[in-house]
mmCIF file of C-alpha atoms in Angstrom:
data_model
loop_
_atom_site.group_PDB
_atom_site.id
_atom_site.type_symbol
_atom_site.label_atom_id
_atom_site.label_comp_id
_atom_site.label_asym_id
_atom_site.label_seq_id
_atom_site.Cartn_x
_atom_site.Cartn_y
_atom_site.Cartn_z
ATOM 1 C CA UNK A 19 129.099 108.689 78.948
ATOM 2 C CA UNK A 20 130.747 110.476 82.004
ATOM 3 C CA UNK A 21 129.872 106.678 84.150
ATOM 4 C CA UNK A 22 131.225 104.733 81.422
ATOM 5 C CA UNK A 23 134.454 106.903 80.997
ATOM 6 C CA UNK A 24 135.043 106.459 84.896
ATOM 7 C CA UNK A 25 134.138 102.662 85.080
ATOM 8 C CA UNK A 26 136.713 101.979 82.330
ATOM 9 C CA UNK A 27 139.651 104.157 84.077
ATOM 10 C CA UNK A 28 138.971 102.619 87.262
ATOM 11 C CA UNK A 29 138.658 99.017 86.174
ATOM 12 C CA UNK A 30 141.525 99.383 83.903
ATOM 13 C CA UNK A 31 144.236 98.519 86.675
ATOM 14 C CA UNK A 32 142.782 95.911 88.116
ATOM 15 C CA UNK A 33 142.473 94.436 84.320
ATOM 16 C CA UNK A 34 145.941 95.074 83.664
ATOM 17 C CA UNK A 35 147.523 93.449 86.523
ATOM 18 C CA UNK A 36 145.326 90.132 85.421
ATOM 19 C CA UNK A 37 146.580 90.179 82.268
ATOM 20 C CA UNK A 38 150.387 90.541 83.566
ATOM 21 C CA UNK A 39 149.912 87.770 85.555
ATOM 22 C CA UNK A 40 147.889 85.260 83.153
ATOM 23 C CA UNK A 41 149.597 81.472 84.310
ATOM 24 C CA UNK A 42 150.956 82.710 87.712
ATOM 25 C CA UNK A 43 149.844 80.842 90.942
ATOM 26 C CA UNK A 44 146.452 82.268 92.271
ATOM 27 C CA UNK A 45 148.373 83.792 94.940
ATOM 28 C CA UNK A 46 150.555 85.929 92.793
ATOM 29 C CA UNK A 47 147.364 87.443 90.818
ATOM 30 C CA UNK A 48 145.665 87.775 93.914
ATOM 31 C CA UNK A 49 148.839 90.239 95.251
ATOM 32 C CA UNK A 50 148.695 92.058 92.138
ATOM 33 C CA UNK A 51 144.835 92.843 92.261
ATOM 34 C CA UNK A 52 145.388 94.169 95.676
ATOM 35 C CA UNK A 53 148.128 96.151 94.548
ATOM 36 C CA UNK A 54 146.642 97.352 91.800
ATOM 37 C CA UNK A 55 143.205 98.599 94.330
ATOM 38 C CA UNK A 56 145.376 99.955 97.034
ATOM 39 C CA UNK A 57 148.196 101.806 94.985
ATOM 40 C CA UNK A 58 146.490 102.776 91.264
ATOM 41 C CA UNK A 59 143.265 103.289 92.627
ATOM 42 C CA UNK A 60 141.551 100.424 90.669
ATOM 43 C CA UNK A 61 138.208 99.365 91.324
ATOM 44 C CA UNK A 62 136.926 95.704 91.573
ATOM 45 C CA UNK A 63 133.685 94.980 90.113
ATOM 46 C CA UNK A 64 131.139 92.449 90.612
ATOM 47 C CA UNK A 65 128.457 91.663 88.767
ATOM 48 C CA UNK A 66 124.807 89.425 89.594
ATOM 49 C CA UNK A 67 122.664 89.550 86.454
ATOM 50 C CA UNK A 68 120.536 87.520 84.531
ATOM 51 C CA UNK A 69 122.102 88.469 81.095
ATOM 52 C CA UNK A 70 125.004 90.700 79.865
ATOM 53 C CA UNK A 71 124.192 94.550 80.772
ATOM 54 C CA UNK A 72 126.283 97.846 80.273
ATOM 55 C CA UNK A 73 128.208 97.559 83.639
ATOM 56 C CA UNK A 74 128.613 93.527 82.785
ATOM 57 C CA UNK A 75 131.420 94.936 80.140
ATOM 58 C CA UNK A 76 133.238 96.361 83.138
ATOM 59 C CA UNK A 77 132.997 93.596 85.623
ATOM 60 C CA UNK A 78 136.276 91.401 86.908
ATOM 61 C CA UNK A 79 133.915 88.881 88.476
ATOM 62 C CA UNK A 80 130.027 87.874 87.300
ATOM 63 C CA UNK A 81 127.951 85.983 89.020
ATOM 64 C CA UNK A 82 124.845 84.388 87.128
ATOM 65 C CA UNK A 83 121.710 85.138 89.068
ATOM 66 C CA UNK A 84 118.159 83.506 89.248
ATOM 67 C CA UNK A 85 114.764 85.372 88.265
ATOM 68 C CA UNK A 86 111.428 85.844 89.249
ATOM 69 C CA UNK A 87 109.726 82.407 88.418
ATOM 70 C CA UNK A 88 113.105 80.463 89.030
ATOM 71 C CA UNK A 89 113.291 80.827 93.035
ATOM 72 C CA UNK A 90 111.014 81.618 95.733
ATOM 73 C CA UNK A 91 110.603 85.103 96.539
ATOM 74 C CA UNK A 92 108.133 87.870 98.600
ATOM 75 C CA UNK A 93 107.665 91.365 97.169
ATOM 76 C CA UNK A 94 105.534 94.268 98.415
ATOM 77 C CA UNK A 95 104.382 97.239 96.491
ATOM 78 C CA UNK A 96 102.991 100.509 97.041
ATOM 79 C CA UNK A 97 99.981 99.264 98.902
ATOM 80 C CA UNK A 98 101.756 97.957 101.396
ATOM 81 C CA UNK A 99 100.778 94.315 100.053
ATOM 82 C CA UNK A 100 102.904 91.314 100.904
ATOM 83 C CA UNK A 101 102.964 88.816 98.316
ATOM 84 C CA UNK A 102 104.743 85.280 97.917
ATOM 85 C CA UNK A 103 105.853 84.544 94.643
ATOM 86 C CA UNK A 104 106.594 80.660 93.933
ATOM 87 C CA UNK A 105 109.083 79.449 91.891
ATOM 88 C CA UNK A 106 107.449 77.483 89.085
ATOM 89 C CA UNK A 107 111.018 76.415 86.744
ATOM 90 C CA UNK A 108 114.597 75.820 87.786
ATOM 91 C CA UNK A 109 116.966 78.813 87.017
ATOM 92 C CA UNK A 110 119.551 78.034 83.713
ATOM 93 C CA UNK A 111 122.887 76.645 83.870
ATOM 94 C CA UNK A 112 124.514 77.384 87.304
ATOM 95 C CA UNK A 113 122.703 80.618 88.325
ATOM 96 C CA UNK A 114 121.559 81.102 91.965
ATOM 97 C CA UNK A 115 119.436 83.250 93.769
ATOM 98 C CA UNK A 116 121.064 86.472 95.021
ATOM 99 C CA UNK A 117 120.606 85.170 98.420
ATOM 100 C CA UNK A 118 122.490 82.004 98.005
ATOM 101 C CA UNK A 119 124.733 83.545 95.728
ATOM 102 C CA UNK A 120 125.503 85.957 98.688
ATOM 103 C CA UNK A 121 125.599 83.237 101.584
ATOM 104 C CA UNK A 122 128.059 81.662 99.514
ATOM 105 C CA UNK A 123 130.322 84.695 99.645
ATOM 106 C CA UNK A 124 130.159 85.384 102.991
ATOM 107 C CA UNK A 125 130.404 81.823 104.697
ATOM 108 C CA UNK A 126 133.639 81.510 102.506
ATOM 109 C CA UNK A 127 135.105 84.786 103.943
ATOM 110 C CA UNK A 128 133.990 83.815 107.083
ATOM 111 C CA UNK A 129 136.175 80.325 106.983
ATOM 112 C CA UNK A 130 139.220 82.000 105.460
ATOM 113 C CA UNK A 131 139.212 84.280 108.117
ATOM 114 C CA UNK A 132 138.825 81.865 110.877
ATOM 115 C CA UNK A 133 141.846 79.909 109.461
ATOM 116 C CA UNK A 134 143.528 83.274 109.639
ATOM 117 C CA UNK A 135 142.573 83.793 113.344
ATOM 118 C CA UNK A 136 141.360 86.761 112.229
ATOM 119 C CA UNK A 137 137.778 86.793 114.777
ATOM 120 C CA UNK A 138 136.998 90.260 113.820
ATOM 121 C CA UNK A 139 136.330 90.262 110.646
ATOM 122 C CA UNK A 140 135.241 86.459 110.955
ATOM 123 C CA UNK A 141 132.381 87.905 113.115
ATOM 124 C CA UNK A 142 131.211 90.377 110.354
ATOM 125 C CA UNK A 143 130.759 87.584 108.068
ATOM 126 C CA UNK A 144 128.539 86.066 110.348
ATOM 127 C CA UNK A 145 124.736 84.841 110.154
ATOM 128 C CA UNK A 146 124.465 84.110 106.372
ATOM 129 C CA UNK A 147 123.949 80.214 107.574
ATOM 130 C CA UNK A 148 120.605 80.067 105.384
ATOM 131 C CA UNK A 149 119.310 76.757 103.965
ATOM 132 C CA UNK A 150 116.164 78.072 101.908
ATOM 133 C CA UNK A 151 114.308 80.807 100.849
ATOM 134 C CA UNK A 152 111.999 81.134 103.851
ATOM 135 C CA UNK A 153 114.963 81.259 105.989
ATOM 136 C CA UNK A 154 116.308 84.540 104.546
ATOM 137 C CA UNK A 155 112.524 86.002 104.657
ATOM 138 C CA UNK A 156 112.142 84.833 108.256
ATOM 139 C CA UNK A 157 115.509 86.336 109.318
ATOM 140 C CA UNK A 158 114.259 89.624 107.766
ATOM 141 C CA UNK A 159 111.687 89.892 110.285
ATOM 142 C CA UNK A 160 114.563 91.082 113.090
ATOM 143 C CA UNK A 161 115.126 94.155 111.215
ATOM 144 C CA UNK A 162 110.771 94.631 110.425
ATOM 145 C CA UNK A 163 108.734 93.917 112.635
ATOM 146 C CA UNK A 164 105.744 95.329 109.988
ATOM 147 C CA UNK A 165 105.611 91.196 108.930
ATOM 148 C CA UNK A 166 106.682 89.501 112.745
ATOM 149 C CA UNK A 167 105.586 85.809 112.863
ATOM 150 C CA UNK A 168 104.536 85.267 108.973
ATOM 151 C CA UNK A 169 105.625 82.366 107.338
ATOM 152 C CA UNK A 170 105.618 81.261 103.566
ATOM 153 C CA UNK A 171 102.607 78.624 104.485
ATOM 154 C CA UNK A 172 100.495 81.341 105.579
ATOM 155 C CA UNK A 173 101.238 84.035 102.590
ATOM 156 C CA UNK A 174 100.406 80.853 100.438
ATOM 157 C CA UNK A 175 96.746 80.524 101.880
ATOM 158 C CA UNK A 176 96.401 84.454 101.219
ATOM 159 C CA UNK A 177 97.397 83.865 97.395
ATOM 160 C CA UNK A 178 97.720 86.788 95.329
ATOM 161 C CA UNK A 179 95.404 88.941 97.766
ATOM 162 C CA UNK A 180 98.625 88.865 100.298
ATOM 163 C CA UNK A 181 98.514 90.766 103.109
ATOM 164 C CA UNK A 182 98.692 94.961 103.713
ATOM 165 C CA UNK A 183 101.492 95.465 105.896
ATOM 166 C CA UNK A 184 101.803 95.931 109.284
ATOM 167 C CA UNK A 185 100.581 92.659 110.318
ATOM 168 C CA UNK A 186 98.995 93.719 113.811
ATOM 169 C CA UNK A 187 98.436 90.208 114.744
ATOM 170 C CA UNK A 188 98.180 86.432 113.519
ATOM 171 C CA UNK A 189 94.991 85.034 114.321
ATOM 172 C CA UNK A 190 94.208 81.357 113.188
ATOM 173 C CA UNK A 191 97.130 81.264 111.801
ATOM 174 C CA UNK A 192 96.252 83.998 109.759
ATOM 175 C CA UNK A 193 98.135 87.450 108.920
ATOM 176 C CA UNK A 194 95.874 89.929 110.312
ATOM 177 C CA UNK A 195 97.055 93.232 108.162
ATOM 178 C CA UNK A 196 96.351 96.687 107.820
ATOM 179 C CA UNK A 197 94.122 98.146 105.549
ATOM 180 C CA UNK A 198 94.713 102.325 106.542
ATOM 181 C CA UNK A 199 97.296 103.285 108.148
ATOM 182 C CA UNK A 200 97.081 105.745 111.373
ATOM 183 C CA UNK A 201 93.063 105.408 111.050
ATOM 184 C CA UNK A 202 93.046 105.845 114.638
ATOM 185 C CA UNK A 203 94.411 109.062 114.520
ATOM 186 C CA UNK A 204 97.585 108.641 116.456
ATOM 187 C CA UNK A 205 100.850 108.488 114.762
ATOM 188 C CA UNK A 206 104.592 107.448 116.224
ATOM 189 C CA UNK A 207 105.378 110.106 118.439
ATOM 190 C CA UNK A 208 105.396 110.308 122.171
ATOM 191 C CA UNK A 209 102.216 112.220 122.277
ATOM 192 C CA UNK A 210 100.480 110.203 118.817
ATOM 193 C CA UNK A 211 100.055 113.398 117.363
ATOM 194 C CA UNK A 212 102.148 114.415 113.477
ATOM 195 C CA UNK A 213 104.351 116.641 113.252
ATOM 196 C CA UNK A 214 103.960 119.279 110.244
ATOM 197 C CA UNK A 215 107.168 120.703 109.749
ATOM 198 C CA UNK A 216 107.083 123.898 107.896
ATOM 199 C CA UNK A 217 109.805 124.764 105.298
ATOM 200 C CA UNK A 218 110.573 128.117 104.114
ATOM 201 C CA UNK A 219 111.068 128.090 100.020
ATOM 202 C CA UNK A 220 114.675 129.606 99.815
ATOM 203 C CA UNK A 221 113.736 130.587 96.146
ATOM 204 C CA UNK A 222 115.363 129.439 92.794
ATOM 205 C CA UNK A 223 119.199 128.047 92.800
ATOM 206 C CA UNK A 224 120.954 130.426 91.731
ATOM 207 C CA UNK A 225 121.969 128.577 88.700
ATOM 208 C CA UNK A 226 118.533 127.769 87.868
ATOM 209 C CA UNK A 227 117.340 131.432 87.682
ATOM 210 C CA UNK A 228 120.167 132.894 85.719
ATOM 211 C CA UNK A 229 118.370 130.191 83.187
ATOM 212 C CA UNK A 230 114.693 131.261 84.006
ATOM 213 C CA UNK A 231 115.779 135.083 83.144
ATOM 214 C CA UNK A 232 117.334 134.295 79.588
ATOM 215 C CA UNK A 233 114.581 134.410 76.853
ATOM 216 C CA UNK A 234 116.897 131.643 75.037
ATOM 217 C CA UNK A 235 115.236 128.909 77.350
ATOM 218 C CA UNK A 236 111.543 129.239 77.742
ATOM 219 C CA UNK A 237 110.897 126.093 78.517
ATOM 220 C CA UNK A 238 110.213 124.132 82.066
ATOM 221 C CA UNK A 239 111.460 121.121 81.060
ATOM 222 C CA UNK A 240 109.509 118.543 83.155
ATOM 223 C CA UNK A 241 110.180 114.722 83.444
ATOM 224 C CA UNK A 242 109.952 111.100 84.143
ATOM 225 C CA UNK A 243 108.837 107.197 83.188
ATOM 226 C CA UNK A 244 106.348 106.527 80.317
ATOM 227 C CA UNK A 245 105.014 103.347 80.750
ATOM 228 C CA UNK A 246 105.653 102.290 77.118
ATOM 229 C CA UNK A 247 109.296 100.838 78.708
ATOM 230 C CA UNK A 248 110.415 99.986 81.930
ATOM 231 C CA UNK A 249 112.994 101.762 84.124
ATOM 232 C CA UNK A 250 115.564 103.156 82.026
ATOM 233 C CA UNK A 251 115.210 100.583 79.401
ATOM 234 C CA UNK A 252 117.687 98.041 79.937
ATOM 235 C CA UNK A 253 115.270 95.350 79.541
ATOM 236 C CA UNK A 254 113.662 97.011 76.151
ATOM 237 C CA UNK A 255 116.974 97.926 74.750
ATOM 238 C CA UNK A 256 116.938 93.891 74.023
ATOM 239 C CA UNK A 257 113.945 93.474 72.299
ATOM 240 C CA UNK A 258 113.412 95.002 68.457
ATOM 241 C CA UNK A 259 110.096 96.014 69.090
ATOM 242 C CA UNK A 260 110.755 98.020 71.747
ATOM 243 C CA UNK A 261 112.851 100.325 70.218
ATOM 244 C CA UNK A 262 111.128 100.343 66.850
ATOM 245 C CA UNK A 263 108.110 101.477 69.482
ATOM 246 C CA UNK A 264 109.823 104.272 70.823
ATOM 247 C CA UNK A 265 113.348 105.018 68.969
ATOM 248 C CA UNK A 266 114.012 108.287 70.680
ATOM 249 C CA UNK A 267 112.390 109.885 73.757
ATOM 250 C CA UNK A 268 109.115 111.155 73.468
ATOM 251 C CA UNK A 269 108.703 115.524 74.140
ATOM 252 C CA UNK A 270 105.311 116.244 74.924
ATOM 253 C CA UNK A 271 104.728 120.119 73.908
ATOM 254 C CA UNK A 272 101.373 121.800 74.615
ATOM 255 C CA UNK A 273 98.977 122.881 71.679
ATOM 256 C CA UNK A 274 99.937 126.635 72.090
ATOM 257 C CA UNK A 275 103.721 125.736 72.040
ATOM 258 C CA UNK A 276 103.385 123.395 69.238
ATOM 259 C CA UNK A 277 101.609 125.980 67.029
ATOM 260 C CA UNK A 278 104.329 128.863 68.190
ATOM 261 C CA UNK A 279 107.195 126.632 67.294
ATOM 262 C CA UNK A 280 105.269 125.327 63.855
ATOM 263 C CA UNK A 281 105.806 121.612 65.054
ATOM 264 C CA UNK A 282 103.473 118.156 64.247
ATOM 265 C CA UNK A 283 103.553 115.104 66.166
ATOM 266 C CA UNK A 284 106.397 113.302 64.700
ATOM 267 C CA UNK A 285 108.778 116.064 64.619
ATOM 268 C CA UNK A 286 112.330 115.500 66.104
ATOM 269 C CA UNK A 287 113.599 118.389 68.387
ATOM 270 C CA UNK A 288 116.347 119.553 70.324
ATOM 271 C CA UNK A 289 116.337 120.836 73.312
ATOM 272 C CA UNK A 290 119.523 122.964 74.459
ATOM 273 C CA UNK A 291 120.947 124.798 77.466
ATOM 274 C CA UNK A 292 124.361 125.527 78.461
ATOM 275 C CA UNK A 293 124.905 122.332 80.221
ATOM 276 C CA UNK A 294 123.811 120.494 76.805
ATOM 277 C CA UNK A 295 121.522 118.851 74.359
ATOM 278 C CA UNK A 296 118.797 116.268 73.606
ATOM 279 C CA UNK A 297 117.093 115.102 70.759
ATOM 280 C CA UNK A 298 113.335 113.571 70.899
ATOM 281 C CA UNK A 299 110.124 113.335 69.165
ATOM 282 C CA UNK A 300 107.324 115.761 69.427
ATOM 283 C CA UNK A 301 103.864 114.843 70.846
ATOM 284 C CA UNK A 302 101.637 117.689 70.977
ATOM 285 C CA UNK A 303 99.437 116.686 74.235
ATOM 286 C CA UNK A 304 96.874 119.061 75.564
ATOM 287 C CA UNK A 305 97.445 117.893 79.453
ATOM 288 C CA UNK A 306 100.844 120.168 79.273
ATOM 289 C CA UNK A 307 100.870 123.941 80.669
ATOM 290 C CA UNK A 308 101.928 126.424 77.976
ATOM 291 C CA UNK A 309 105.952 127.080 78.368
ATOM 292 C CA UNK A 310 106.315 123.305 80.221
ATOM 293 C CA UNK A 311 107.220 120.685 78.110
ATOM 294 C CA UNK A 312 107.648 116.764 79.288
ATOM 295 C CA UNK A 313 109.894 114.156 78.578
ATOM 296 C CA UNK A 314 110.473 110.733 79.641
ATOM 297 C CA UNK A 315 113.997 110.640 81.525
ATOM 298 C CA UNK A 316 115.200 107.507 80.783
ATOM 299 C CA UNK A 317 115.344 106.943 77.003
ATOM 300 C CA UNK A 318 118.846 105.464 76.068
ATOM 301 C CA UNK A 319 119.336 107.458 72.939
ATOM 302 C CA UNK A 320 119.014 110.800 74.787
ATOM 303 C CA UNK A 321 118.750 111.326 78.495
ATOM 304 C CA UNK A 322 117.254 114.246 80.418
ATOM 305 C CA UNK A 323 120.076 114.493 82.273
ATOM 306 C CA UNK A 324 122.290 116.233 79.298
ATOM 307 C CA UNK A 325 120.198 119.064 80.220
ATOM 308 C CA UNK A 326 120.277 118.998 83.719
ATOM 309 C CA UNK A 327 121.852 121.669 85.287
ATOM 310 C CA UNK A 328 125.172 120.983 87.849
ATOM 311 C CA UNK A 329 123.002 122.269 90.613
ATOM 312 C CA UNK A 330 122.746 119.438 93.964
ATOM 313 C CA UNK A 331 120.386 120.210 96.914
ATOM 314 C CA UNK A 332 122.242 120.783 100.021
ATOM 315 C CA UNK A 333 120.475 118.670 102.224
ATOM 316 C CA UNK A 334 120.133 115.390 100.420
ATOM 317 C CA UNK A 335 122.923 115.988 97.764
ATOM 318 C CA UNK A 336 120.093 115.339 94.587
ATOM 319 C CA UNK A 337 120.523 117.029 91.611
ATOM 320 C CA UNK A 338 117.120 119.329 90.797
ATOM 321 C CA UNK A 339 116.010 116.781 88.063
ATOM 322 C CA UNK A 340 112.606 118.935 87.601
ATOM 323 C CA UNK A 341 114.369 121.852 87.713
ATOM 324 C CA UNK A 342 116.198 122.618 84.402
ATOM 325 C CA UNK A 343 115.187 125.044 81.369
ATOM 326 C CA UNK A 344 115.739 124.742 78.104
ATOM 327 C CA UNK A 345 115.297 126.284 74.372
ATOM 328 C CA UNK A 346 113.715 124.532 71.675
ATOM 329 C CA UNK A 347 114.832 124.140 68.099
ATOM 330 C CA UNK A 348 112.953 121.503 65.122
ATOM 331 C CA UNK A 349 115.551 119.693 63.538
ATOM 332 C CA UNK A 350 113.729 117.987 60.930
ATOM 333 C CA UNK A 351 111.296 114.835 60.786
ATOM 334 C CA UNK A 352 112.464 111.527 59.532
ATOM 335 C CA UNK A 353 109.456 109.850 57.509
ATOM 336 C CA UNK A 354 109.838 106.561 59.246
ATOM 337 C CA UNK A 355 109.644 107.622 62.823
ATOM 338 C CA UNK A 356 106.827 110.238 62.101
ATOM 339 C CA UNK A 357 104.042 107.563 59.950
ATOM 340 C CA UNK A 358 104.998 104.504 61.934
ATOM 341 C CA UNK A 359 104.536 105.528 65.657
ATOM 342 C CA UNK A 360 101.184 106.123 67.829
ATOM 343 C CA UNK A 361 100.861 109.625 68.852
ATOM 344 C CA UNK A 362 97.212 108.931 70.386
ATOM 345 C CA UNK A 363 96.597 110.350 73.392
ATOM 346 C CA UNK A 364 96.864 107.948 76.482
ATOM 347 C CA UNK A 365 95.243 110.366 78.918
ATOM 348 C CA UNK A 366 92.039 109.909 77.188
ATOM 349 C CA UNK A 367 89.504 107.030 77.862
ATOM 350 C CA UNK A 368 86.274 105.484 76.276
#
């Protein structure tokens, strides 16, 4: 609520001065979207997307994008494997890839600045020349050498095997890859040997234990992605199903807990603090610790985050996400939720 209470106040000027100027010449509307960033401190917003999101409501500008399947594109995951995915359909309507999209943008600010005389900035609009795909991939190589001298012909021979990044070598006009990492021993340092840097545990925030020492919040509340739903659900938000499947997060509460608190699977919660409140569903799950309870993080009926406490860590300015306490109250069961969802265990196989 907090992001889309600060999106709307700072879109809200440049919004305004549009509609003031509605049938004035482009550069009239232009002026007053300048004036309205610089002076009312409006903010401008883009969007590339393949369908309305949240953020699309706040956007002065949206660009239709392209999708997986509708352009050409190379991905890696947590292997380290380098795929090629082909386009196999042409994207809808007038959408683009993001890096055309992009080249587009910045080879037009490049030429109004040039007519301006304006080199500088001219120069930092430079080197978005690309004509396909494979060009944007190949100029990625000056920034990674992990994938030096691959081209889209030869990720197409590998198929869907790819190839495990960093390519040490091309041989036959083959991607020779890596399969392990530092096998040899020696690691990126002048001497090839890692560097184990101790760190001493400074103890709990201070916020954190003034939580762990009131008996009003038990509870380690524990977090992240169930793979019922991806990300934080924007995609499943769309679709029925989905959010018949899951209509509020899921709490997973130990056995012990769940028999101390006189819950059932099915049971809608709340979990409080002084920083605030969510509501979920109970699954009683034997893989949780006594006291620790786990919920997914990214449910958009009620977010992990209303619980979280203010606390940042110095050094990388993160809030402790894992970090937060909480009491636990049953609020009631609603028949339909409770008979029509799975609580099966999905730790469990055979």
């Amino acid at each position: 609520q907090g992001l889309r209470r600060t999106l709307a106040r700072r879109t809200q000027p440049v919004r305004d001065a549009l509609d003031r100027t509605i049938g004035a010449p482009m550069e009239e509307r232009v002026k007053a979207v300048l004036d309205a960033l610089e002076n009312e401190n409006g903010l401008f917003v883009i969007v590339q997307d393949i369908y309305p999101t949240e953020t699309m409501r706040y956007a002065h500008l949206v660009f239709p994008a392209a999708q997986w399947g509708e352009m050409n594109l190379t991905s890696m995951n947590g292997e380290r494997r380098l795929r090629l995915y082909e386009k196999f359909m042409d994207p809808p309507g007038e959408a683009q890839p993001d890096w055309k999209i992009m080249a587009m943008m910045a080879n037009t600010l490049k030429k109004l600045y040039e007519a301006e005389g304006n080199s500088a900035m001219a120069q930092r609009f430079s080197g978005f020349d690309w004509e396909t795909d494979e060009d944007v991939f190949i100029d990625s190589q000056n920034g990674n050498g992990d994938y030096k001298g691959v081209t889209y012909d030869m990720l197409r021979e590998l198929g869907t095997n790819g190839v495990q990044l960093p390519v040490v070598k091309i041989e036959g006009g083959k991607p020779v890859g890596t399969v392990r990492t530092n096998a040899d021993g020696k690691f990126g340092t002048p001497d090839g040997k890692a560097r184990f840097i101790p760190a001493p545990w400074p103890g709990y925030p201070e916020i954190v234990q003034k939580l762990i020492d009131d008996p009003r919040y038990p509870y380690w509340v524990n977090n992240g992605r169930f793979n019922r739903v991806w990300q934080t659900m924007y995609d499943d938000t769309r679709k029925a199903f989905g959010m018949e499947r899951l209509p509020l997060p899921l709490i997973e509460v130990n056995p012990q807990d769940a028999e101390k608190e006189g819950l059932q699977n099915g049971d809608l919660v709340e979990l409080f603090n002084p920083y605030g409140t969510v509501t979920g569903i109970v699954q009683i799950v034997d893989s949780m610790r006594p006291g620790h309870l786990f919920m997914m993080f990214e449910h958009t009926k009620g977010w992990l985050n209303s619980i979280t406490t203010p606390y940042v860590d110095p050094a990388t300015n993160i809030p402790w996400y894992k970090g937060t306490r909480a009491g636990l109250r049953k609020v009631g069961r609603i028949a339909d939720i409770a008979d029509n969802l799975t609580f099966a265990s999905y730790l469990e196989f055979g």
